[in-house]
Amino acid sequence: MPPTDLGMPPAPAPRRRVSRQLRVGSVPVGGDAPVSVQSMTTTVTADVNATLQQIAELTAAGCQIVRVAVPSQDDAAALPAIAAKSAVPVVADIHFQPKYVFAAIDAGCAAVRVNPGNIRRFDDKVRDIARAAAGAGVPIRIGVNAGSLDPRLLARHGSATPEALVESALWECSLFEEHGFTDIKISVKHHDPVTVVAAYRRLAAACDYPLHLGVTEAGPLMQGTIKSAVAFGQLLGDGIGDTIRVSLSAPPVEEVKVGIGILESLGLRTRRLEIVSCPSCGRAQVDVYSLTDRVTAALEDFPYPLRVAVMGCVVNGPGEAREADIGVASGNGKGQIFVKGRVVATVPEHRIVDALVEEALRLAESGEDESG
């Protein structure tokens, strides 16, 4: 075990909204369960090997639930093999064809996501879907999106307002409730984070179903990260949200990294490596950007929480370094190495990264010695 004081001091986690709990395979969602991180494969689901390979990459990055698209019969036929071999629960994403809902349930998928607004003759299939899902113990996510809102509600509200999104979701839930099925989680997604926040706040006040947070079509990596962090930060800070997916026009592993980072920043997940580094300025006497990148790469796989300060001058450097587990205050071609607020060495600039790694390993070893 590492020293118990590694990493940031534990931040007070937001008080969670009280919701009912369901299980997506092995992962509990809602209630007192930790907020889980999801993503979605970008492969053609019918290509079983490629899909399983991407699921493995997502799992290695920390993804806990993975969703796969099922737009065709070939995709539906691939579900049994994917569900059986995936290391994390698989959710089938169904649009337009209700027959694929039944195929996903029969295939052993852990959950099914439906958007009733674009399921053909959905109202007529609710009873059968509810019976099949209840019989297999498979929860359903009611996923309402701005781009596929039920046409009747879109006509009434004029656009995908927060009110329209929530009304659609609750109405669709009521269709299942009429048949005694309540193993439901809900999402009300929009590309605008302000609309997302308003919709989820309204939804959270109106029901106790677990909520899946998402900003849909959030955009490329930078823009999508900002939008998702803005929306999730407000909602999770209010205690709203039980599972999240960051939607990016980027490889899905990036979605997982961003999602985990958001949860760590809010104190909803144990922090791993945290780099505190200065933005650089005219006072800097070292290439802070390069040094920060090299320190990050060297400590990326450190197995315990660790807060590392990489500072470029003597103004804020010593103070910030003292607040970290380990740190360096650089200048004049050398660096002062700090461990738990104490200067332990002064090394040449080219030795800074190695010195920080050595001190990190010493901290880990000291914890293991004490536990042994």
mmCIF file of C-alpha atoms in Angstrom:
data_model
loop_
_atom_site.group_PDB
_atom_site.id
_atom_site.type_symbol
_atom_site.label_atom_id
_atom_site.label_comp_id
_atom_site.label_asym_id
_atom_site.label_seq_id
_atom_site.Cartn_x
_atom_site.Cartn_y
_atom_site.Cartn_z
ATOM 1 C CA MET A 1 0.000 0.000 0.000
ATOM 2 C CA PRO A 2 1.193 3.569 -0.694
ATOM 3 C CA PRO A 3 1.387 6.250 1.995
ATOM 4 C CA THR A 4 -2.166 7.252 2.815
ATOM 5 C CA ASP A 5 -1.454 10.946 2.313
ATOM 6 C CA LEU A 6 -0.465 10.750 -1.358
ATOM 7 C CA GLY A 7 -2.440 12.817 -3.836
ATOM 8 C CA MET A 8 -4.692 15.767 -3.198
ATOM 9 C CA PRO A 9 -6.429 16.050 0.169
ATOM 10 C CA PRO A 10 -9.868 14.456 -0.251
ATOM 11 C CA ALA A 11 -12.295 17.099 -1.450
ATOM 12 C CA PRO A 12 -15.833 17.031 -0.048
ATOM 13 C CA ALA A 13 -17.840 15.203 -2.691
ATOM 14 C CA PRO A 14 -21.114 16.789 -3.817
ATOM 15 C CA ARG A 15 -24.194 15.476 -2.033
ATOM 16 C CA ARG A 16 -25.833 13.111 -4.482
ATOM 17 C CA ARG A 17 -29.442 13.309 -5.575
ATOM 18 C CA VAL A 18 -31.391 10.353 -4.245
ATOM 19 C CA SER A 19 -32.290 8.005 -7.080
ATOM 20 C CA ARG A 20 -33.355 4.410 -7.380
ATOM 21 C CA GLN A 21 -30.657 1.941 -8.359
ATOM 22 C CA LEU A 22 -30.479 -0.513 -11.233
ATOM 23 C CA ARG A 23 -27.752 -2.755 -12.555
ATOM 24 C CA VAL A 24 -26.226 -2.660 -16.006
ATOM 25 C CA GLY A 25 -24.672 -6.089 -15.901
ATOM 26 C CA SER A 26 -22.088 -5.968 -13.126
ATOM 27 C CA VAL A 27 -22.209 -2.164 -12.782
ATOM 28 C CA PRO A 28 -24.694 -0.594 -10.350
ATOM 29 C CA VAL A 29 -26.124 2.716 -11.546
ATOM 30 C CA GLY A 30 -27.923 5.152 -9.281
ATOM 31 C CA GLY A 31 -28.529 5.077 -5.565
ATOM 32 C CA ASP A 32 -25.247 5.182 -3.681
ATOM 33 C CA ALA A 33 -23.212 3.698 -6.550
ATOM 34 C CA PRO A 34 -20.246 5.729 -7.818
ATOM 35 C CA VAL A 35 -20.798 7.699 -11.017
ATOM 36 C CA SER A 36 -19.760 5.390 -13.859
ATOM 37 C CA VAL A 37 -18.071 6.275 -17.161
ATOM 38 C CA GLN A 38 -19.391 5.069 -20.495
ATOM 39 C CA SER A 39 -18.384 5.314 -24.125
ATOM 40 C CA MET A 40 -19.551 3.986 -27.482
ATOM 41 C CA THR A 41 -17.697 2.006 -30.107
ATOM 42 C CA THR A 42 -17.123 3.520 -33.533
ATOM 43 C CA THR A 43 -16.620 0.207 -35.319
ATOM 44 C CA VAL A 44 -19.231 -1.558 -37.429
ATOM 45 C CA THR A 45 -20.786 -3.796 -34.799
ATOM 46 C CA ALA A 46 -21.087 -6.667 -37.267
ATOM 47 C CA ASP A 47 -17.277 -6.758 -37.342
ATOM 48 C CA VAL A 48 -17.019 -8.703 -34.106
ATOM 49 C CA ASN A 49 -13.225 -8.751 -33.865
ATOM 50 C CA ALA A 50 -12.814 -5.032 -34.497
ATOM 51 C CA THR A 51 -15.590 -4.206 -32.041
ATOM 52 C CA LEU A 52 -14.155 -6.423 -29.307
ATOM 53 C CA GLN A 53 -10.707 -4.929 -29.900
ATOM 54 C CA GLN A 54 -12.081 -1.415 -29.392
ATOM 55 C CA ILE A 55 -14.012 -2.532 -26.320
ATOM 56 C CA ALA A 56 -10.752 -3.921 -24.906
ATOM 57 C CA GLU A 57 -9.032 -0.573 -25.516
ATOM 58 C CA LEU A 58 -11.883 1.277 -23.826
ATOM 59 C CA THR A 59 -11.813 -1.119 -20.879
ATOM 60 C CA ALA A 60 -8.072 -0.602 -20.455
ATOM 61 C CA ALA A 61 -8.674 3.176 -20.379
ATOM 62 C CA GLY A 62 -11.188 2.815 -17.535
ATOM 63 C CA CYS A 63 -14.510 2.570 -19.384
ATOM 64 C CA GLN A 64 -17.098 0.721 -17.279
ATOM 65 C CA ILE A 65 -20.018 0.397 -19.696
ATOM 66 C CA VAL A 66 -19.818 0.334 -23.483
ATOM 67 C CA ARG A 67 -22.549 0.960 -26.037
ATOM 68 C CA VAL A 68 -22.667 -0.497 -29.535
ATOM 69 C CA ALA A 69 -24.817 0.629 -32.458
ATOM 70 C CA VAL A 70 -27.329 -1.843 -33.903
ATOM 71 C CA PRO A 71 -28.669 -0.371 -37.162
ATOM 72 C CA SER A 72 -28.858 -3.636 -39.152
ATOM 73 C CA GLN A 73 -29.624 -7.331 -38.907
ATOM 74 C CA ASP A 74 -25.930 -8.152 -39.287
ATOM 75 C CA ASP A 75 -25.187 -5.990 -36.256
ATOM 76 C CA ALA A 76 -27.924 -7.664 -34.256
ATOM 77 C CA ALA A 77 -26.531 -11.082 -35.209
ATOM 78 C CA ALA A 78 -23.127 -10.085 -33.819
ATOM 79 C CA LEU A 79 -24.464 -9.149 -30.384
ATOM 80 C CA PRO A 80 -24.317 -12.619 -28.725
ATOM 81 C CA ALA A 81 -20.582 -12.972 -29.404
ATOM 82 C CA ILE A 82 -19.820 -9.407 -28.359
ATOM 83 C CA ALA A 83 -21.884 -9.567 -25.158
ATOM 84 C CA ALA A 84 -20.304 -12.902 -24.201
ATOM 85 C CA LYS A 85 -16.695 -11.831 -24.760
ATOM 86 C CA SER A 86 -16.732 -8.206 -23.589
ATOM 87 C CA ALA A 87 -15.045 -7.561 -20.233
ATOM 88 C CA VAL A 88 -17.541 -4.768 -19.473
ATOM 89 C CA PRO A 89 -21.334 -4.661 -19.818
ATOM 90 C CA VAL A 90 -22.590 -4.040 -23.350
ATOM 91 C CA VAL A 91 -25.546 -1.770 -24.099
ATOM 92 C CA ALA A 92 -27.291 -2.107 -27.448
ATOM 93 C CA ASP A 93 -28.207 1.201 -29.090
ATOM 94 C CA ILE A 94 -31.449 0.789 -31.026
ATOM 95 C CA HIS A 95 -33.098 3.185 -33.470
ATOM 96 C CA PHE A 96 -36.009 2.753 -35.880
ATOM 97 C CA GLN A 97 -36.454 -1.046 -35.688
ATOM 98 C CA PRO A 98 -38.079 -2.408 -32.511
ATOM 99 C CA LYS A 99 -37.201 -5.977 -33.525
ATOM 100 C CA TYR A 100 -33.579 -5.255 -32.655
ATOM 101 C CA VAL A 101 -34.595 -4.501 -29.069
ATOM 102 C CA PHE A 102 -35.767 -8.083 -28.691
ATOM 103 C CA ALA A 103 -32.645 -9.357 -30.460
ATOM 104 C CA ALA A 104 -30.422 -7.445 -28.031
ATOM 105 C CA ILE A 105 -32.259 -8.806 -25.005
ATOM 106 C CA ASP A 106 -32.037 -12.364 -26.352
ATOM 107 C CA ALA A 107 -28.322 -11.835 -27.107
ATOM 108 C CA GLY A 108 -27.485 -11.184 -23.467
ATOM 109 C CA CYS A 109 -26.829 -7.460 -23.667
ATOM 110 C CA ALA A 110 -26.691 -5.826 -20.250
ATOM 111 C CA ALA A 111 -29.075 -3.006 -21.230
ATOM 112 C CA VAL A 112 -30.831 -1.502 -24.211
ATOM 113 C CA ARG A 113 -30.944 2.148 -25.181
ATOM 114 C CA VAL A 114 -33.982 3.293 -27.158
ATOM 115 C CA ASN A 115 -35.047 6.682 -28.425
ATOM 116 C CA PRO A 116 -38.821 6.316 -28.661
ATOM 117 C CA GLY A 117 -39.040 9.438 -30.809
ATOM 118 C CA ASN A 118 -37.663 7.530 -33.782
ATOM 119 C CA ILE A 119 -38.801 3.953 -33.128
ATOM 120 C CA ARG A 120 -41.417 3.026 -35.706
ATOM 121 C CA ARG A 121 -44.794 2.353 -34.110
ATOM 122 C CA PHE A 122 -43.077 2.447 -30.714
ATOM 123 C CA ASP A 123 -46.291 2.946 -28.745
ATOM 124 C CA ASP A 124 -47.592 -0.389 -30.020
ATOM 125 C CA LYS A 125 -44.465 -2.274 -28.924
ATOM 126 C CA VAL A 126 -44.026 -1.017 -25.371
ATOM 127 C CA ARG A 127 -45.874 -3.870 -23.679
ATOM 128 C CA ASP A 128 -43.874 -6.541 -25.473
ATOM 129 C CA ILE A 129 -40.560 -4.740 -24.877
ATOM 130 C CA ALA A 130 -41.386 -4.288 -21.182
ATOM 131 C CA ARG A 131 -42.208 -7.976 -20.792
ATOM 132 C CA ALA A 132 -39.085 -9.127 -22.576
ATOM 133 C CA ALA A 133 -36.808 -6.762 -20.644
ATOM 134 C CA ALA A 134 -38.380 -7.600 -17.288
ATOM 135 C CA GLY A 135 -38.123 -11.320 -17.975
ATOM 136 C CA ALA A 136 -34.404 -11.041 -18.748
ATOM 137 C CA GLY A 137 -33.626 -8.489 -16.024
ATOM 138 C CA VAL A 138 -32.430 -5.995 -18.637
ATOM 139 C CA PRO A 139 -32.816 -2.263 -17.897
ATOM 140 C CA ILE A 140 -33.774 0.208 -20.590
ATOM 141 C CA ARG A 141 -32.368 3.664 -21.126
ATOM 142 C CA ILE A 142 -34.874 6.139 -22.456
ATOM 143 C CA GLY A 143 -32.610 8.376 -24.516
ATOM 144 C CA VAL A 144 -34.182 11.620 -25.684
ATOM 145 C CA ASN A 145 -32.096 13.737 -28.069
ATOM 146 C CA ALA A 146 -32.742 17.165 -29.501
ATOM 147 C CA GLY A 147 -32.280 15.773 -32.999
ATOM 148 C CA SER A 148 -34.831 12.999 -32.640
ATOM 149 C CA LEU A 149 -37.478 14.389 -30.327
ATOM 150 C CA ASP A 150 -40.933 12.887 -30.691
ATOM 151 C CA PRO A 151 -42.563 14.844 -33.557
ATOM 152 C CA ARG A 152 -45.727 15.455 -31.557
ATOM 153 C CA LEU A 153 -43.826 17.177 -28.770
ATOM 154 C CA LEU A 154 -41.591 19.040 -31.184
ATOM 155 C CA ALA A 155 -44.689 20.483 -32.825
ATOM 156 C CA ARG A 156 -46.128 21.505 -29.465
ATOM 157 C CA HIS A 157 -43.002 23.216 -28.107
ATOM 158 C CA GLY A 158 -41.621 24.537 -31.387
ATOM 159 C CA SER A 159 -38.054 23.403 -30.657
ATOM 160 C CA ALA A 160 -36.064 21.074 -28.436
ATOM 161 C CA THR A 161 -36.451 23.150 -25.275
ATOM 162 C CA PRO A 162 -35.579 21.744 -21.840
ATOM 163 C CA GLU A 163 -39.307 21.476 -21.190
ATOM 164 C CA ALA A 164 -39.844 19.487 -24.394
ATOM 165 C CA LEU A 165 -36.974 17.104 -23.678
ATOM 166 C CA VAL A 166 -38.181 16.389 -20.159
ATOM 167 C CA GLU A 167 -41.823 16.040 -21.153
ATOM 168 C CA SER A 168 -40.824 13.548 -23.831
ATOM 169 C CA ALA A 169 -38.719 11.477 -21.430
ATOM 170 C CA LEU A 170 -41.336 11.334 -18.691
ATOM 171 C CA TRP A 171 -44.101 10.518 -21.126
ATOM 172 C CA GLU A 172 -42.050 7.692 -22.588
ATOM 173 C CA CYS A 173 -41.293 6.382 -19.103
ATOM 174 C CA SER A 174 -45.013 6.431 -18.316
ATOM 175 C CA LEU A 175 -45.644 4.085 -21.238
ATOM 176 C CA PHE A 176 -43.418 1.496 -19.555
ATOM 177 C CA GLU A 177 -44.810 2.253 -16.112
ATOM 178 C CA GLU A 178 -48.289 1.335 -17.382
ATOM 179 C CA HIS A 179 -46.940 -2.200 -17.792
ATOM 180 C CA GLY A 180 -45.194 -2.274 -14.422
ATOM 181 C CA PHE A 181 -41.712 -1.756 -15.835
ATOM 182 C CA THR A 182 -39.559 0.768 -13.969
ATOM 183 C CA ASP A 183 -36.024 -0.568 -14.508
ATOM 184 C CA ILE A 184 -35.256 2.621 -16.415
ATOM 185 C CA LYS A 185 -32.555 5.250 -16.634
ATOM 186 C CA ILE A 186 -33.001 8.447 -18.603
ATOM 187 C CA SER A 187 -30.960 10.852 -20.692
ATOM 188 C CA VAL A 188 -32.097 14.167 -22.181
ATOM 189 C CA LYS A 189 -29.268 15.299 -24.422
ATOM 190 C CA HIS A 190 -28.671 18.461 -26.419
ATOM 191 C CA HIS A 191 -25.630 19.994 -28.104
ATOM 192 C CA ASP A 192 -25.947 23.170 -26.027
ATOM 193 C CA PRO A 193 -24.623 22.776 -22.453
ATOM 194 C CA VAL A 194 -26.932 25.476 -21.085
ATOM 195 C CA THR A 195 -29.962 23.576 -22.396
ATOM 196 C CA VAL A 196 -28.523 20.327 -21.042
ATOM 197 C CA VAL A 197 -28.124 21.738 -17.541
ATOM 198 C CA ALA A 198 -31.650 23.187 -17.529
ATOM 199 C CA ALA A 199 -33.172 19.950 -18.824
ATOM 200 C CA TYR A 200 -31.450 17.665 -16.331
ATOM 201 C CA ARG A 201 -32.239 19.930 -13.402
ATOM 202 C CA ARG A 202 -35.903 19.886 -14.387
ATOM 203 C CA LEU A 203 -35.819 16.113 -14.888
ATOM 204 C CA ALA A 204 -34.030 15.473 -11.577
ATOM 205 C CA ALA A 205 -36.774 17.356 -9.730
ATOM 206 C CA ALA A 206 -39.537 15.433 -11.488
ATOM 207 C CA CYS A 207 -38.467 11.796 -10.966
ATOM 208 C CA ASP A 208 -36.144 9.491 -9.061
ATOM 209 C CA TYR A 209 -34.886 7.480 -12.027
ATOM 210 C CA PRO A 210 -31.095 7.298 -12.411
ATOM 211 C CA LEU A 211 -29.820 9.789 -14.981
ATOM 212 C CA HIS A 212 -27.266 9.316 -17.742
ATOM 213 C CA LEU A 213 -25.542 12.637 -18.471
ATOM 214 C CA GLY A 214 -24.405 13.654 -21.921
ATOM 215 C CA VAL A 215 -23.910 16.639 -24.207
ATOM 216 C CA THR A 216 -24.719 15.162 -27.583
ATOM 217 C CA GLU A 217 -22.752 16.111 -30.705
ATOM 218 C CA ALA A 218 -20.415 18.051 -28.423
ATOM 219 C CA GLY A 219 -17.834 18.473 -31.180
ATOM 220 C CA PRO A 220 -14.089 17.905 -31.610
ATOM 221 C CA LEU A 221 -11.780 17.126 -28.702
ATOM 222 C CA MET A 222 -11.212 20.632 -27.322
ATOM 223 C CA GLN A 223 -14.707 21.993 -27.869
ATOM 224 C CA GLY A 224 -16.403 18.798 -26.735
ATOM 225 C CA THR A 225 -14.279 18.602 -23.598
ATOM 226 C CA ILE A 226 -15.169 22.180 -22.684
ATOM 227 C CA LYS A 227 -18.894 21.711 -23.307
ATOM 228 C CA SER A 228 -19.012 18.457 -21.365
ATOM 229 C CA ALA A 229 -16.965 19.811 -18.458
ATOM 230 C CA VAL A 230 -19.200 22.895 -18.227
ATOM 231 C CA ALA A 231 -22.430 20.875 -18.187
ATOM 232 C CA PHE A 232 -21.218 17.956 -16.074
ATOM 233 C CA GLY A 233 -19.451 20.222 -13.612
ATOM 234 C CA GLN A 234 -22.670 22.077 -12.841
ATOM 235 C CA LEU A 235 -24.891 19.001 -12.732
ATOM 236 C CA LEU A 236 -22.574 16.687 -10.815
ATOM 237 C CA GLY A 237 -21.782 19.588 -8.491
ATOM 238 C CA ASP A 238 -25.527 19.704 -7.773
ATOM 239 C CA GLY A 239 -25.485 15.947 -7.121
ATOM 240 C CA ILE A 240 -27.292 15.214 -10.397
ATOM 241 C CA GLY A 241 -26.051 12.346 -12.575
ATOM 242 C CA ASP A 242 -25.368 8.653 -12.076
ATOM 243 C CA THR A 243 -23.443 7.714 -15.209
ATOM 244 C CA ILE A 244 -21.800 9.844 -17.907
ATOM 245 C CA ARG A 245 -20.674 9.714 -21.500
ATOM 246 C CA VAL A 246 -18.508 12.443 -23.013
ATOM 247 C CA SER A 247 -19.403 12.593 -26.723
ATOM 248 C CA LEU A 248 -16.434 13.665 -28.823
ATOM 249 C CA SER A 249 -15.510 13.692 -32.499
ATOM 250 C CA ALA A 250 -12.358 11.876 -31.449
ATOM 251 C CA PRO A 251 -11.293 8.292 -30.705
ATOM 252 C CA PRO A 252 -13.592 6.912 -27.986
ATOM 253 C CA VAL A 253 -10.688 6.304 -25.612
ATOM 254 C CA GLU A 254 -10.416 10.109 -25.409
ATOM 255 C CA GLU A 255 -14.035 10.228 -24.222
ATOM 256 C CA VAL A 256 -13.143 7.929 -21.341
ATOM 257 C CA LYS A 257 -10.070 9.951 -20.379
ATOM 258 C CA VAL A 258 -12.065 13.186 -20.304
ATOM 259 C CA GLY A 259 -14.906 11.592 -18.354
ATOM 260 C CA ILE A 260 -12.583 10.189 -15.724
ATOM 261 C CA GLY A 261 -10.788 13.517 -15.498
ATOM 262 C CA ILE A 262 -14.052 15.350 -14.857
ATOM 263 C CA LEU A 263 -14.998 12.956 -12.061
ATOM 264 C CA GLU A 264 -11.544 13.234 -10.482
ATOM 265 C CA SER A 265 -11.664 17.025 -10.588
ATOM 266 C CA LEU A 266 -15.003 16.997 -8.748
ATOM 267 C CA GLY A 267 -13.812 14.600 -6.071
ATOM 268 C CA LEU A 268 -16.155 11.886 -7.349
ATOM 269 C CA ARG A 269 -13.299 9.538 -8.158
ATOM 270 C CA THR A 270 -9.896 9.052 -6.547
ATOM 271 C CA ARG A 271 -7.382 11.284 -8.280
ATOM 272 C CA ARG A 272 -4.464 9.602 -9.980
ATOM 273 C CA LEU A 273 -1.591 11.638 -11.398
ATOM 274 C CA GLU A 274 -2.225 15.365 -11.055
ATOM 275 C CA ILE A 275 0.253 17.800 -12.514
ATOM 276 C CA VAL A 276 0.272 21.329 -11.065
ATOM 277 C CA SER A 277 2.315 23.375 -13.511
ATOM 278 C CA CYS A 278 2.696 27.067 -14.162
ATOM 279 C CA PRO A 279 1.572 28.580 -17.481
ATOM 280 C CA SER A 280 5.040 30.083 -17.947
ATOM 281 C CA CYS A 281 5.838 33.763 -18.298
ATOM 282 C CA GLY A 282 8.790 36.089 -18.774
ATOM 283 C CA ARG A 283 10.161 35.069 -15.373
ATOM 284 C CA ALA A 284 10.503 31.394 -16.341
ATOM 285 C CA GLN A 285 14.051 30.172 -16.559
ATOM 286 C CA VAL A 286 13.192 26.757 -17.923
ATOM 287 C CA ASP A 287 11.058 25.446 -20.811
ATOM 288 C CA VAL A 288 8.014 24.731 -18.652
ATOM 289 C CA TYR A 289 5.996 23.198 -21.498
ATOM 290 C CA SER A 290 8.639 20.648 -22.405
ATOM 291 C CA LEU A 291 9.479 19.868 -18.791
ATOM 292 C CA THR A 292 5.810 19.355 -17.905
ATOM 293 C CA ASP A 293 5.310 17.005 -20.866
ATOM 294 C CA ARG A 294 8.363 14.966 -19.901
ATOM 295 C CA VAL A 295 7.336 14.714 -16.250
ATOM 296 C CA THR A 296 3.791 13.699 -17.235
ATOM 297 C CA ALA A 297 5.064 10.986 -19.582
ATOM 298 C CA ALA A 298 7.520 9.655 -17.016
ATOM 299 C CA LEU A 299 4.918 9.364 -14.230
ATOM 300 C CA GLU A 300 1.854 8.497 -16.295
ATOM 301 C CA ASP A 301 1.772 4.871 -15.122
ATOM 302 C CA PHE A 302 2.586 5.577 -11.473
ATOM 303 C CA PRO A 303 0.236 3.206 -9.627
ATOM 304 C CA TYR A 304 -0.858 5.531 -6.813
ATOM 305 C CA PRO A 305 -2.444 8.983 -6.516
ATOM 306 C CA LEU A 306 0.279 11.586 -6.876
ATOM 307 C CA ARG A 307 0.300 15.380 -6.992
ATOM 308 C CA VAL A 308 3.333 16.785 -8.783
ATOM 309 C CA ALA A 309 4.254 20.469 -9.048
ATOM 310 C CA VAL A 310 6.319 21.591 -12.045
ATOM 311 C CA MET A 311 7.176 25.258 -11.625
ATOM 312 C CA GLY A 312 9.353 27.514 -13.764
ATOM 313 C CA CYS A 313 10.616 30.198 -11.389
ATOM 314 C CA VAL A 314 11.093 31.167 -7.761
ATOM 315 C CA VAL A 315 7.993 33.385 -7.407
ATOM 316 C CA ASN A 316 5.293 30.715 -6.946
ATOM 317 C CA GLY A 317 7.498 27.689 -7.448
ATOM 318 C CA PRO A 318 8.613 26.863 -3.905
ATOM 319 C CA GLY A 319 5.155 27.473 -2.432
ATOM 320 C CA GLU A 320 3.350 25.304 -4.968
ATOM 321 C CA ALA A 321 6.010 22.614 -4.747
ATOM 322 C CA ARG A 322 5.562 22.510 -0.968
ATOM 323 C CA GLU A 323 1.833 21.808 -1.427
ATOM 324 C CA ALA A 324 2.476 18.788 -3.650
ATOM 325 C CA ASP A 325 3.678 15.266 -2.895
ATOM 326 C CA ILE A 326 6.743 15.983 -4.998
ATOM 327 C CA GLY A 327 7.716 19.002 -7.010
ATOM 328 C CA VAL A 328 10.388 21.071 -8.616
ATOM 329 C CA ALA A 329 11.073 24.806 -8.578
ATOM 330 C CA SER A 330 13.341 25.503 -11.547
ATOM 331 C CA GLY A 331 15.754 28.260 -12.432
ATOM 332 C CA ASN A 332 19.351 29.058 -13.364
ATOM 333 C CA GLY A 333 19.848 25.687 -15.029
ATOM 334 C CA LYS A 334 18.894 23.645 -11.983
ATOM 335 C CA GLY A 335 15.907 22.532 -9.990
ATOM 336 C CA GLN A 336 15.085 22.279 -6.309
ATOM 337 C CA ILE A 337 13.351 18.970 -5.679
ATOM 338 C CA PHE A 338 10.668 19.019 -2.983
ATOM 339 C CA VAL A 339 9.100 16.020 -1.207
ATOM 340 C CA LYS A 340 6.176 16.769 1.083
ATOM 341 C CA GLY A 341 7.228 20.401 1.386
ATOM 342 C CA ARG A 342 10.888 19.755 2.139
ATOM 343 C CA VAL A 343 13.797 20.397 -0.207
ATOM 344 C CA VAL A 344 15.601 17.083 -0.605
ATOM 345 C CA ALA A 345 17.977 17.852 -3.478
ATOM 346 C CA THR A 346 19.131 20.410 -6.010
ATOM 347 C CA VAL A 347 19.852 18.852 -9.385
ATOM 348 C CA PRO A 348 20.966 20.039 -12.832
ATOM 349 C CA GLU A 349 18.128 20.790 -15.224
ATOM 350 C CA HIS A 350 18.770 17.645 -17.282
ATOM 351 C CA ARG A 351 18.321 15.528 -14.115
ATOM 352 C CA ILE A 352 14.975 16.977 -12.981
ATOM 353 C CA VAL A 353 12.710 14.308 -14.490
ATOM 354 C CA ASP A 354 14.832 11.411 -13.257
ATOM 355 C CA ALA A 355 15.011 12.949 -9.788
ATOM 356 C CA LEU A 356 11.229 13.334 -9.574
ATOM 357 C CA VAL A 357 10.667 9.739 -10.681
ATOM 358 C CA GLU A 358 13.183 8.512 -8.090
ATOM 359 C CA GLU A 359 11.406 10.400 -5.309
ATOM 360 C CA ALA A 360 8.002 9.127 -6.421
ATOM 361 C CA LEU A 361 9.273 5.549 -6.278
ATOM 362 C CA ARG A 362 10.738 6.169 -2.819
ATOM 363 C CA LEU A 363 7.361 7.387 -1.604
ATOM 364 C CA ALA A 364 5.712 4.246 -2.952
ATOM 365 C CA GLU A 365 8.340 1.985 -1.428
ATOM 366 C CA SER A 366 8.087 3.686 1.966
ATOM 367 C CA GLY A 367 4.367 2.988 2.021
ATOM 368 C CA GLU A 368 4.873 -0.635 1.048
ATOM 369 C CA ASP A 369 7.533 -1.078 3.761
ATOM 370 C CA GLU A 370 5.197 0.348 6.403
ATOM 371 C CA SER A 371 2.311 -1.910 5.342
ATOM 372 C CA GLY A 372 4.587 -4.957 5.319
#
